[in-house]
mmCIF file of C-alpha atoms and ligand atoms in Angstrom:
data_model
loop_
_atom_site.group_PDB
_atom_site.id
_atom_site.type_symbol
_atom_site.label_atom_id
_atom_site.label_comp_id
_atom_site.label_asym_id
_atom_site.label_seq_id
_atom_site.Cartn_x
_atom_site.Cartn_y
_atom_site.Cartn_z
ATOM 1 C CA MET A 277 195.507 123.855 154.607
ATOM 2 C CA THR A 278 197.272 127.242 154.469
ATOM 3 C CA THR A 279 200.941 127.329 155.478
ATOM 4 C CA LEU A 280 203.667 129.940 155.880
ATOM 5 C CA PHE A 281 204.864 129.010 152.386
ATOM 6 C CA ASP A 282 201.679 130.178 150.679
ATOM 7 C CA PRO A 283 201.430 133.636 149.082
ATOM 8 C CA VAL A 284 199.344 136.404 150.597
ATOM 9 C CA LYS A 285 198.311 139.956 149.813
ATOM 10 C CA LEU A 286 198.581 142.566 152.553
ATOM 11 C CA GLY A 287 196.924 145.684 151.204
ATOM 12 C CA ASP A 288 198.846 146.447 148.002
ATOM 13 C CA LEU A 289 201.793 144.279 149.074
ATOM 14 C CA GLU A 290 201.961 140.917 147.315
ATOM 15 C CA LEU A 291 204.041 138.435 149.282
ATOM 16 C CA ALA A 292 205.369 135.192 147.778
ATOM 17 C CA ASN A 293 205.141 133.583 151.231
ATOM 18 C CA ARG A 294 203.987 134.490 154.734
ATOM 19 C CA ILE A 295 207.415 134.541 156.332
ATOM 20 C CA VAL A 296 208.291 138.145 157.172
ATOM 21 C CA MET A 297 211.718 139.348 158.238
ATOM 22 C CA ALA A 298 211.057 141.458 161.327
ATOM 23 C CA PRO A 299 212.755 144.857 161.676
ATOM 24 C CA MET A 300 216.202 144.740 163.266
ATOM 25 C CA THR A 301 218.488 147.618 164.102
ATOM 26 C CA ARG A 302 222.000 146.446 163.228
ATOM 27 C CA SER A 303 223.961 149.732 163.491
ATOM 28 C CA ARG A 304 225.933 149.345 160.295
ATOM 29 C CA ALA A 305 225.035 152.434 158.284
ATOM 30 C CA GLY A 306 227.884 154.415 156.750
ATOM 31 C CA ASP A 307 228.927 158.058 157.175
ATOM 32 C CA GLY A 308 225.997 160.437 157.070
ATOM 33 C CA ASP A 309 223.731 157.555 158.179
ATOM 34 C CA VAL A 310 223.780 156.332 154.574
ATOM 35 C CA PRO A 311 223.157 152.647 153.690
ATOM 36 C CA THR A 312 226.229 151.092 152.082
ATOM 37 C CA GLU A 313 227.172 148.115 149.896
ATOM 38 C CA LEU A 314 227.394 146.044 153.108
ATOM 39 C CA ASN A 315 223.752 146.775 153.891
ATOM 40 C CA VAL A 316 222.829 145.948 150.274
ATOM 41 C CA GLU A 317 224.447 142.527 150.666
ATOM 42 C CA TYR A 318 222.709 141.833 154.013
ATOM 43 C CA TYR A 319 219.243 142.547 152.642
ATOM 44 C CA ARG A 320 219.935 140.812 149.326
ATOM 45 C CA GLN A 321 220.852 137.657 151.228
ATOM 46 C CA ARG A 322 217.466 137.703 153.002
ATOM 47 C CA ALA A 323 215.296 138.596 149.993
ATOM 48 C CA THR A 324 213.505 135.232 149.861
ATOM 49 C CA ALA A 325 211.401 136.394 152.809
ATOM 50 C CA GLY A 326 207.834 137.118 151.728
ATOM 51 C CA LEU A 327 208.450 140.623 153.049
ATOM 52 C CA ILE A 328 211.422 142.348 154.651
ATOM 53 C CA VAL A 329 210.729 145.072 157.179
ATOM 54 C CA SER A 330 213.886 147.180 157.271
ATOM 55 C CA GLU A 331 215.735 148.162 160.405
ATOM 56 C CA GLY A 332 214.298 151.188 162.213
ATOM 57 C CA THR A 333 215.220 154.281 160.172
ATOM 58 C CA GLN A 334 215.087 157.887 161.370
ATOM 59 C CA PRO A 335 212.909 160.364 159.472
ATOM 60 C CA SER A 336 215.026 163.311 160.673
ATOM 61 C CA GLU A 337 218.182 164.178 162.604
ATOM 62 C CA ASN A 338 216.063 164.643 165.726
ATOM 63 C CA GLY A 339 214.633 161.168 165.296
ATOM 64 C CA LYS A 340 217.992 159.464 165.699
ATOM 65 C CA GLY A 341 218.796 157.792 169.008
ATOM 66 C CA TYR A 342 221.332 155.036 168.489
ATOM 67 C CA CYS A 343 224.682 155.044 166.765
ATOM 68 C CA ARG A 344 225.122 154.111 163.103
ATOM 69 C CA THR A 345 221.405 153.850 162.326
ATOM 70 C CA PRO A 346 220.351 154.800 158.791
ATOM 71 C CA GLY A 347 218.204 157.785 157.894
ATOM 72 C CA ILE A 348 215.743 158.551 155.085
ATOM 73 C CA HIS A 349 215.949 162.338 155.087
ATOM 74 C CA THR A 350 218.929 163.208 152.845
ATOM 75 C CA PRO A 351 219.496 162.607 149.110
ATOM 76 C CA ALA A 352 222.510 160.398 149.885
ATOM 77 C CA GLN A 353 220.432 158.241 152.237
ATOM 78 C CA ILE A 354 217.696 157.882 149.615
ATOM 79 C CA ALA A 355 220.299 156.898 147.023
ATOM 80 C CA GLY A 356 221.846 154.379 149.435
ATOM 81 C CA TRP A 357 218.480 152.787 150.152
ATOM 82 C CA ARG A 358 217.765 152.643 146.399
ATOM 83 C CA GLN A 359 220.679 150.199 146.054
ATOM 84 C CA VAL A 360 219.122 148.051 148.795
ATOM 85 C CA THR A 361 215.618 147.989 147.334
ATOM 86 C CA ASP A 362 216.948 147.315 143.812
ATOM 87 C CA ALA A 363 218.909 144.319 145.123
ATOM 88 C CA VAL A 364 215.897 142.917 147.006
ATOM 89 C CA HIS A 365 213.621 143.389 144.015
ATOM 90 C CA ALA A 366 216.151 141.776 141.673
ATOM 91 C CA GLU A 367 215.856 138.657 143.840
ATOM 92 C CA GLY A 368 212.058 138.803 143.647
ATOM 93 C CA GLY A 369 211.639 140.093 147.211
ATOM 94 C CA ARG A 370 209.574 142.826 148.801
ATOM 95 C CA ILE A 371 210.779 145.403 151.335
ATOM 96 C CA VAL A 372 209.130 148.096 153.412
ATOM 97 C CA LEU A 373 210.933 150.779 155.389
ATOM 98 C CA GLN A 374 210.365 150.952 159.132
ATOM 99 C CA ILE A 375 210.170 154.600 160.182
ATOM 100 C CA MET A 376 211.541 154.898 163.694
ATOM 101 C CA HIS A 377 211.682 158.183 165.586
ATOM 102 C CA CYS A 378 213.382 157.530 168.917
ATOM 103 C CA GLY A 379 212.046 160.591 170.730
ATOM 104 C CA ARG A 380 213.473 160.578 174.261
ATOM 105 C CA ILE A 381 215.341 157.254 173.798
ATOM 106 C CA ALA A 382 218.488 158.961 172.609
ATOM 107 C CA ALA A 383 221.901 160.189 173.655
ATOM 108 C CA GLN A 384 223.257 163.410 172.192
ATOM 109 C CA ALA A 385 226.612 161.730 171.552
ATOM 110 C CA ASN A 386 224.910 159.600 168.868
ATOM 111 C CA LYS A 387 223.247 162.557 167.180
ATOM 112 C CA ALA A 388 224.282 165.205 164.694
ATOM 113 C CA PRO A 389 225.420 168.550 166.106
ATOM 114 C CA GLY A 390 222.458 170.895 166.309
ATOM 115 C CA SER A 391 219.895 168.113 166.580
ATOM 116 C CA GLU A 392 217.623 167.847 169.566
ATOM 117 C CA THR A 393 216.053 165.158 171.708
ATOM 118 C CA ILE A 394 212.325 165.833 171.814
ATOM 119 C CA ALA A 395 209.347 164.041 173.369
ATOM 120 C CA PRO A 396 205.696 164.639 174.278
ATOM 121 C CA SER A 397 206.797 165.673 177.781
ATOM 122 C CA ALA A 398 210.030 166.468 179.583
ATOM 123 C CA VAL A 399 210.197 163.069 181.288
ATOM 124 C CA ARG A 400 213.605 161.453 181.152
ATOM 125 C CA ALA A 401 213.840 157.698 180.617
ATOM 126 C CA ALA A 402 215.737 155.784 183.292
ATOM 127 C CA GLY A 403 218.696 153.963 181.818
ATOM 128 C CA GLN A 404 221.621 154.278 179.463
ATOM 129 C CA MET A 405 222.571 153.574 175.875
ATOM 130 C CA PHE A 406 225.806 152.874 174.044
ATOM 131 C CA THR A 407 227.477 155.654 172.082
ATOM 132 C CA ASP A 408 230.534 155.374 169.828
ATOM 133 C CA ALA A 409 231.749 158.780 170.969
ATOM 134 C CA ALA A 410 231.536 158.414 174.745
ATOM 135 C CA GLY A 411 230.638 154.836 175.706
ATOM 136 C CA MET A 412 227.579 154.283 177.903
ATOM 137 C CA GLN A 413 225.560 157.471 178.423
ATOM 138 C CA ASP A 414 222.375 158.305 180.321
ATOM 139 C CA PHE A 415 219.353 158.892 178.110
ATOM 140 C CA ASP A 416 218.977 162.583 177.284
ATOM 141 C CA MET A 417 216.577 164.822 179.155
ATOM 142 C CA PRO A 418 214.062 165.494 176.355
ATOM 143 C CA ARG A 419 212.496 168.842 175.547
ATOM 144 C CA ALA A 420 208.697 168.771 175.481
ATOM 145 C CA LEU A 421 207.282 169.701 172.081
ATOM 146 C CA GLU A 422 205.164 172.853 171.895
ATOM 147 C CA THR A 423 201.672 172.199 170.568
ATOM 148 C CA ASP A 424 202.379 174.096 167.367
ATOM 149 C CA GLU A 425 205.542 172.072 166.724
ATOM 150 C CA ILE A 426 203.765 168.722 166.535
ATOM 151 C CA ALA A 427 202.506 169.253 162.986
ATOM 152 C CA GLY A 428 206.126 169.627 161.900
ATOM 153 C CA VAL A 429 207.114 166.330 163.531
ATOM 154 C CA VAL A 430 204.089 164.638 161.967
ATOM 155 C CA ALA A 431 205.122 166.036 158.589
ATOM 156 C CA GLU A 432 208.507 164.302 158.953
ATOM 157 C CA PHE A 433 206.669 160.966 158.753
ATOM 158 C CA GLY A 434 204.946 162.023 155.531
ATOM 159 C CA GLN A 435 208.208 163.254 154.022
ATOM 160 C CA ALA A 436 210.020 160.076 155.100
ATOM 161 C CA THR A 437 207.308 158.060 153.346
ATOM 162 C CA GLU A 438 207.713 160.085 150.153
ATOM 163 C CA ASN A 439 211.456 159.573 150.386
ATOM 164 C CA ALA A 440 210.994 155.837 150.960
ATOM 165 C CA LEU A 441 208.951 155.539 147.785
ATOM 166 C CA LYS A 442 211.603 157.515 145.942
ATOM 167 C CA ALA A 443 214.132 155.015 147.265
ATOM 168 C CA GLY A 444 212.088 152.161 145.795
ATOM 169 C CA PHE A 445 210.473 150.726 148.924
ATOM 170 C CA ASP A 446 207.206 148.823 148.488
ATOM 171 C CA GLY A 447 205.769 150.560 151.532
ATOM 172 C CA VAL A 448 206.426 151.848 155.034
ATOM 173 C CA GLU A 449 205.820 150.704 158.597
ATOM 174 C CA LEU A 450 205.329 153.045 161.554
ATOM 175 C CA HIS A 451 207.363 151.880 164.549
ATOM 176 C CA CYS A 452 204.826 152.447 167.310
ATOM 177 C CA ALA A 453 206.322 149.975 169.807
ATOM 178 C CA SER A 454 209.319 149.618 172.133
ATOM 179 C CA GLY A 455 208.920 152.986 173.847
ATOM 180 C CA TYR A 456 209.909 155.271 170.939
ATOM 181 C CA LEU A 457 208.241 158.564 169.991
ATOM 182 C CA PRO A 458 204.835 157.330 168.759
ATOM 183 C CA MET A 459 204.473 155.091 171.818
ATOM 184 C CA GLN A 460 205.651 157.984 174.032
ATOM 185 C CA PHE A 461 202.596 159.890 172.832
ATOM 186 C CA LEU A 462 200.282 156.934 173.493
ATOM 187 C CA SER A 463 201.466 156.151 177.011
ATOM 188 C CA THR A 464 200.450 157.903 180.234
ATOM 189 C CA GLY A 465 203.926 157.479 181.769
ATOM 190 C CA THR A 466 205.551 159.618 179.060
ATOM 191 C CA ASN A 467 202.675 161.827 177.928
ATOM 192 C CA LYS A 468 201.849 164.426 180.607
ATOM 193 C CA ARG A 469 200.488 166.951 178.137
ATOM 194 C CA THR A 470 197.442 169.072 178.871
ATOM 195 C CA ASP A 471 196.729 170.114 175.270
ATOM 196 C CA ARG A 472 194.792 168.139 172.655
ATOM 197 C CA TYR A 473 197.692 165.634 172.391
ATOM 198 C CA GLY A 474 197.534 164.541 176.039
ATOM 199 C CA GLY A 475 195.172 163.425 178.789
ATOM 200 C CA SER A 476 192.381 161.200 177.466
ATOM 201 C CA ALA A 477 193.123 158.161 175.287
ATOM 202 C CA GLU A 478 191.449 160.027 172.438
ATOM 203 C CA ASN A 479 194.024 162.805 172.823
ATOM 204 C CA ARG A 480 197.053 160.538 173.373
ATOM 205 C CA ILE A 481 196.402 158.622 170.139
ATOM 206 C CA ARG A 482 196.071 161.850 168.120
ATOM 207 C CA ALA A 483 199.740 162.265 167.131
ATOM 208 C CA VAL A 484 199.981 158.619 166.036
ATOM 209 C CA VAL A 485 196.804 158.870 163.964
ATOM 210 C CA GLU A 486 198.174 162.051 162.360
ATOM 211 C CA MET A 487 201.509 160.332 161.587
ATOM 212 C CA LEU A 488 199.630 157.491 159.868
ATOM 213 C CA GLU A 489 197.458 159.958 157.966
ATOM 214 C CA ALA A 490 200.589 161.703 156.687
ATOM 215 C CA MET A 491 202.084 158.356 155.651
ATOM 216 C CA VAL A 492 198.847 157.251 153.955
ATOM 217 C CA LYS A 493 198.637 160.553 152.109
ATOM 218 C CA ALA A 494 202.104 159.936 150.681
ATOM 219 C CA ALA A 495 201.884 156.210 149.875
ATOM 220 C CA GLY A 496 198.227 155.143 149.988
ATOM 221 C CA ALA A 497 196.841 153.016 152.830
ATOM 222 C CA GLY A 498 197.654 149.746 151.050
ATOM 223 C CA ARG A 499 201.366 150.474 151.455
ATOM 224 C CA VAL A 500 201.345 151.539 155.114
ATOM 225 C CA GLY A 501 201.579 149.277 158.159
ATOM 226 C CA ILE A 502 201.949 149.908 161.879
ATOM 227 C CA ARG A 503 203.822 147.970 164.548
ATOM 228 C CA ILE A 504 202.614 147.888 168.153
ATOM 229 C CA CYS A 505 203.314 145.998 171.363
ATOM 230 C CA PRO A 506 200.622 146.842 173.927
ATOM 231 C CA GLY A 507 201.821 146.581 177.515
ATOM 232 C CA VAL A 508 205.535 146.467 176.772
ATOM 233 C CA LEU A 509 207.716 148.082 179.466
ATOM 234 C CA PHE A 510 210.931 148.311 177.398
ATOM 235 C CA ASN A 511 212.736 151.671 177.421
ATOM 236 C CA ASP A 512 211.033 152.693 180.671
ATOM 237 C CA ILE A 513 207.640 153.092 179.010
ATOM 238 C CA SER A 514 204.423 152.593 180.986
ATOM 239 C CA ASP A 515 200.727 153.114 180.531
ATOM 240 C CA ASP A 516 197.969 153.079 183.150
ATOM 241 C CA ASP A 517 195.506 151.270 180.888
ATOM 242 C CA PRO A 518 196.902 149.849 177.650
ATOM 243 C CA THR A 519 193.605 148.093 176.907
ATOM 244 C CA GLU A 520 191.846 151.461 176.771
ATOM 245 C CA THR A 521 194.702 153.116 174.845
ATOM 246 C CA TYR A 522 195.031 150.465 172.125
ATOM 247 C CA THR A 523 191.288 149.969 171.829
ATOM 248 C CA ALA A 524 191.011 153.686 171.055
ATOM 249 C CA LEU A 525 193.970 153.604 168.668
ATOM 250 C CA LEU A 526 192.844 150.565 166.683
ATOM 251 C CA LYS A 527 189.234 151.735 166.502
ATOM 252 C CA ALA A 528 190.483 155.056 165.103
ATOM 253 C CA ILE A 529 192.798 153.563 162.493
ATOM 254 C CA ASP A 530 190.714 150.552 161.396
ATOM 255 C CA PRO A 531 188.717 152.613 158.861
ATOM 256 C CA MET A 532 191.982 153.708 157.207
ATOM 257 C CA LYS A 533 192.337 150.161 155.745
ATOM 258 C CA LEU A 534 196.074 149.930 156.321
ATOM 259 C CA ALA A 535 198.090 147.138 154.691
ATOM 260 C CA TYR A 536 198.632 145.406 158.027
ATOM 261 C CA LEU A 537 198.969 145.566 161.782
ATOM 262 C CA HIS A 538 202.278 144.110 162.973
ATOM 263 C CA LEU A 539 201.636 142.944 166.506
ATOM 264 C CA ILE A 540 204.341 141.828 168.923
ATOM 265 C CA LEU A 541 202.700 139.312 171.246
ATOM 266 C CA LEU A 542 203.511 139.773 174.893
ATOM 267 C CA ASP A 543 202.617 138.008 178.091
ATOM 268 C CA SER A 544 201.454 141.155 179.885
ATOM 269 C CA PRO A 545 199.510 141.204 183.152
ATOM 270 C CA GLN A 546 197.917 144.466 181.963
ATOM 271 C CA VAL A 547 196.587 143.708 178.496
ATOM 272 C CA ASP A 548 195.863 140.920 176.023
ATOM 273 C CA GLY A 549 197.173 142.584 172.861
ATOM 274 C CA LEU A 550 195.875 139.904 170.507
ATOM 275 C CA LYS A 551 192.388 140.127 171.980
ATOM 276 C CA VAL A 552 192.368 143.921 171.619
ATOM 277 C CA ALA A 553 193.666 143.649 168.054
ATOM 278 C CA LYS A 554 191.089 141.048 167.006
ATOM 279 C CA ALA A 555 188.252 143.051 168.536
ATOM 280 C CA ASN A 556 189.192 146.385 166.968
ATOM 281 C CA PHE A 557 191.258 145.856 163.818
ATOM 282 C CA THR A 558 189.747 144.081 160.821
ATOM 283 C CA GLY A 559 192.766 144.186 158.464
ATOM 284 C CA PRO A 560 195.589 141.637 158.099
ATOM 285 C CA LEU A 561 197.750 140.803 161.131
ATOM 286 C CA ILE A 562 201.451 140.002 161.130
ATOM 287 C CA LEU A 563 202.235 138.307 164.449
ATOM 288 C CA ASN A 564 205.646 138.241 166.082
ATOM 289 C CA ASP A 565 207.795 137.104 168.953
ATOM 290 C CA SER A 566 209.347 133.722 169.493
ATOM 291 C CA ILE A 567 207.004 131.954 167.098
ATOM 292 C CA SER A 568 207.945 128.438 165.950
ATOM 293 C CA LEU A 569 207.307 127.016 162.490
ATOM 294 C CA GLU A 570 204.519 124.813 163.861
ATOM 295 C CA ARG A 571 202.818 127.648 165.703
ATOM 296 C CA GLY A 572 203.234 129.977 162.724
ATOM 297 C CA ASN A 573 201.626 127.453 160.391
ATOM 298 C CA ALA A 574 198.753 126.978 162.838
ATOM 299 C CA MET A 575 198.292 130.764 163.073
ATOM 300 C CA VAL A 576 197.980 131.255 159.324
ATOM 301 C CA ASP A 577 195.914 128.111 158.821
ATOM 302 C CA SER A 578 193.348 129.215 161.400
ATOM 303 C CA GLY A 579 193.286 132.697 159.874
ATOM 304 C CA GLU A 580 194.477 134.246 163.141
ATOM 305 C CA ALA A 581 197.479 135.711 161.309
ATOM 306 C CA ALA A 582 197.978 136.638 157.663
ATOM 307 C CA ALA A 583 201.731 136.264 158.142
ATOM 308 C CA VAL A 584 204.317 135.729 160.872
ATOM 309 C CA SER A 585 207.568 137.637 161.374
ATOM 310 C CA PHE A 586 210.927 136.366 162.562
ATOM 311 C CA ALA A 587 213.792 138.521 163.794
ATOM 312 C CA ARG A 588 216.478 136.507 165.547
ATOM 313 C CA TYR A 589 216.133 133.485 163.245
ATOM 314 C CA TYR A 590 216.601 135.828 160.280
ATOM 315 C CA LEU A 591 219.711 137.306 161.771
ATOM 316 C CA SER A 592 221.643 134.049 161.522
ATOM 317 C CA ASN A 593 219.692 132.255 158.768
ATOM 318 C CA PRO A 594 219.623 134.324 155.565
ATOM 319 C CA ASP A 595 217.902 131.405 153.796
ATOM 320 C CA LEU A 596 215.329 130.972 156.555
ATOM 321 C CA VAL A 597 212.485 130.221 154.133
ATOM 322 C CA ARG A 598 214.398 127.330 152.604
ATOM 323 C CA ARG A 599 215.545 126.011 155.989
ATOM 324 C CA LEU A 600 212.003 126.005 157.342
ATOM 325 C CA ARG A 601 210.596 124.468 154.185
ATOM 326 C CA GLU A 602 213.168 121.673 154.142
ATOM 327 C CA GLY A 603 213.202 121.119 157.896
ATOM 328 C CA ARG A 604 216.878 122.078 158.141
ATOM 329 C CA GLU A 605 218.655 122.999 161.326
ATOM 330 C CA LEU A 606 218.621 126.687 162.256
ATOM 331 C CA ALA A 607 221.870 128.471 163.077
ATOM 332 C CA HIS A 608 222.223 130.480 166.280
ATOM 333 C CA PHE A 609 223.204 134.134 166.256
ATOM 334 C CA ASN A 610 226.167 135.704 167.998
ATOM 335 C CA ARG A 611 225.050 138.281 170.555
ATOM 336 C CA LYS A 612 228.460 140.003 170.543
ATOM 337 C CA THR A 613 228.171 141.141 166.922
ATOM 338 C CA LEU A 614 224.555 142.358 166.936
ATOM 339 C CA TYR A 615 225.512 146.032 166.705
ATOM 340 C CA THR A 616 229.210 146.048 165.797
ATOM 341 C CA PRO A 617 230.367 147.666 162.549
ATOM 342 C CA GLY A 618 231.463 145.535 159.615
ATOM 343 C CA PRO A 619 230.522 142.224 157.997
ATOM 344 C CA VAL A 620 231.326 139.906 160.918
ATOM 345 C CA GLY A 621 228.098 138.598 162.408
ATOM 346 C CA TYR A 622 226.185 140.456 159.700
ATOM 347 C CA THR A 623 226.719 139.152 156.163
ATOM 348 C CA ASP A 624 228.807 136.065 157.014
ATOM 349 C CA TYR A 625 226.070 133.744 158.315
ATOM 350 C CA PRO A 626 226.129 130.808 155.892
ATOM 351 C CA PHE A 627 223.439 129.495 153.601
ATOM 352 C CA VAL A 628 222.751 125.757 153.651
ATOM 353 C CA SER A 629 224.934 124.052 151.101
ATOM 354 C CA GLU A 630 223.343 122.079 148.323
HETATM 355 C C1 FMN B 152 219.178 142.907 167.089
HETATM 356 C C2 FMN B 152 217.726 143.290 167.166
HETATM 357 C C3 FMN B 152 217.322 144.549 166.724
HETATM 358 C C4 FMN B 152 215.979 144.924 166.735
HETATM 359 N N1 FMN B 152 215.611 146.141 166.215
HETATM 360 C C5 FMN B 152 214.281 146.432 166.048
HETATM 361 C C6 FMN B 152 213.870 147.600 165.305
HETATM 362 O O1 FMN B 152 214.682 148.366 164.753
HETATM 363 N N2 FMN B 152 212.540 147.827 165.198
HETATM 364 C C7 FMN B 152 211.595 146.989 165.766
HETATM 365 O O2 FMN B 152 210.396 147.230 165.630
HETATM 366 N N3 FMN B 152 211.970 145.873 166.458
HETATM 367 C C8 FMN B 152 213.268 145.573 166.583
HETATM 368 N N4 FMN B 152 213.640 144.394 167.220
HETATM 369 C C9 FMN B 152 212.596 143.460 167.702
HETATM 370 C C10 FMN B 152 212.327 142.358 166.686
HETATM 371 O O3 FMN B 152 211.765 142.886 165.486
HETATM 372 C C11 FMN B 152 211.350 141.290 167.244
HETATM 373 O O4 FMN B 152 210.143 141.896 167.623
HETATM 374 C C12 FMN B 152 211.913 140.500 168.435
HETATM 375 O O5 FMN B 152 213.262 140.141 168.225
HETATM 376 C C13 FMN B 152 211.098 139.238 168.705
HETATM 377 O O6 FMN B 152 211.005 138.414 167.528
HETATM 378 P P1 FMN B 152 211.861 137.063 167.361
HETATM 379 O O7 FMN B 152 211.412 136.138 168.468
HETATM 380 O O8 FMN B 152 211.508 136.512 166.020
HETATM 381 O O9 FMN B 152 213.315 137.406 167.487
HETATM 382 C C14 FMN B 152 214.993 144.020 167.244
HETATM 383 C C15 FMN B 152 215.407 142.763 167.710
HETATM 384 C C16 FMN B 152 216.732 142.387 167.647
HETATM 385 C C17 FMN B 152 217.126 140.990 168.110
#
């Protein structure tokens, strides 16, 4: 019987166990969006995960949406992340960087002066986000990218991957879920383009395929993963036919032989994401969302998943692997300190005592 505590290889990534720490934005980067000693401590504490997927990290100033999120586009940011990856590796862990370009899910008050909010089309998301500078703000009205600008945005993903390797990451993950830029290209509600990046599913997947190609060119396919959540409506995203869209996407990227597909399971009336993934992607799957130890073990034993990722449990249980292995109680997280600066609710969740 295979369990979550058994090792596994995802592409070139060798995991000591199949318990993955899912990506979590925690809004605790320092000035200049640079990872600090506090971030080092947080990731070090969680390094017994088979693999850590970092918090969403912007590849450029334009890619930033939320306050206090880290970047991977300046020398100081690369140096900051190097401290994190060194700490995780010293504990025997593995860590990949999640590249997250927010696209239209942004508020200018969170962004550097001179940066811009861009998207496939000038369609504003309904809703608001928190900013340190001005409290709750409407999402920005994005500027639609010109066709000849898209190569430059794609190149940011390649450069971010190069920078991630320089910072010591074991690989990178494209955040193609939750209504951010890659998903804005995929989805009919946000992509109204009439050029080769819009219209048919084949055209809407093009930018995402190009982003992955740029990442693969920089790191090799065995160090690149992608995260998707077909049918999700978060951040005002919508798609007329996610089954068609994700079938086209996964068929196109399957031959790339990526390290893994990180799939967020969702009870969607529109699409069965797992069915689409199984039918069109032959590489390893990391499955996520509200998975219990029992279900996770069943998923890896049946071969349905190569690994399972946990977000909220990891937030409040730095020694999650040990707790699961020993059948210990799991601590609950404090919602109030999810995104607040400082160590409280971040690095002060206790380990089980001997
Ligand atoms: C505080 C918080 C921040 C999150 N930030 C990200 C993120 O940066 N990137 C991402 O892909 N998902 C993000 N998520 C989603 C989680 O990775 C995960 O998909 C979700 O919490 C469901 O998994 P769980 O049931 O194990 O918590 C976040 C979730 C939480 C709770």
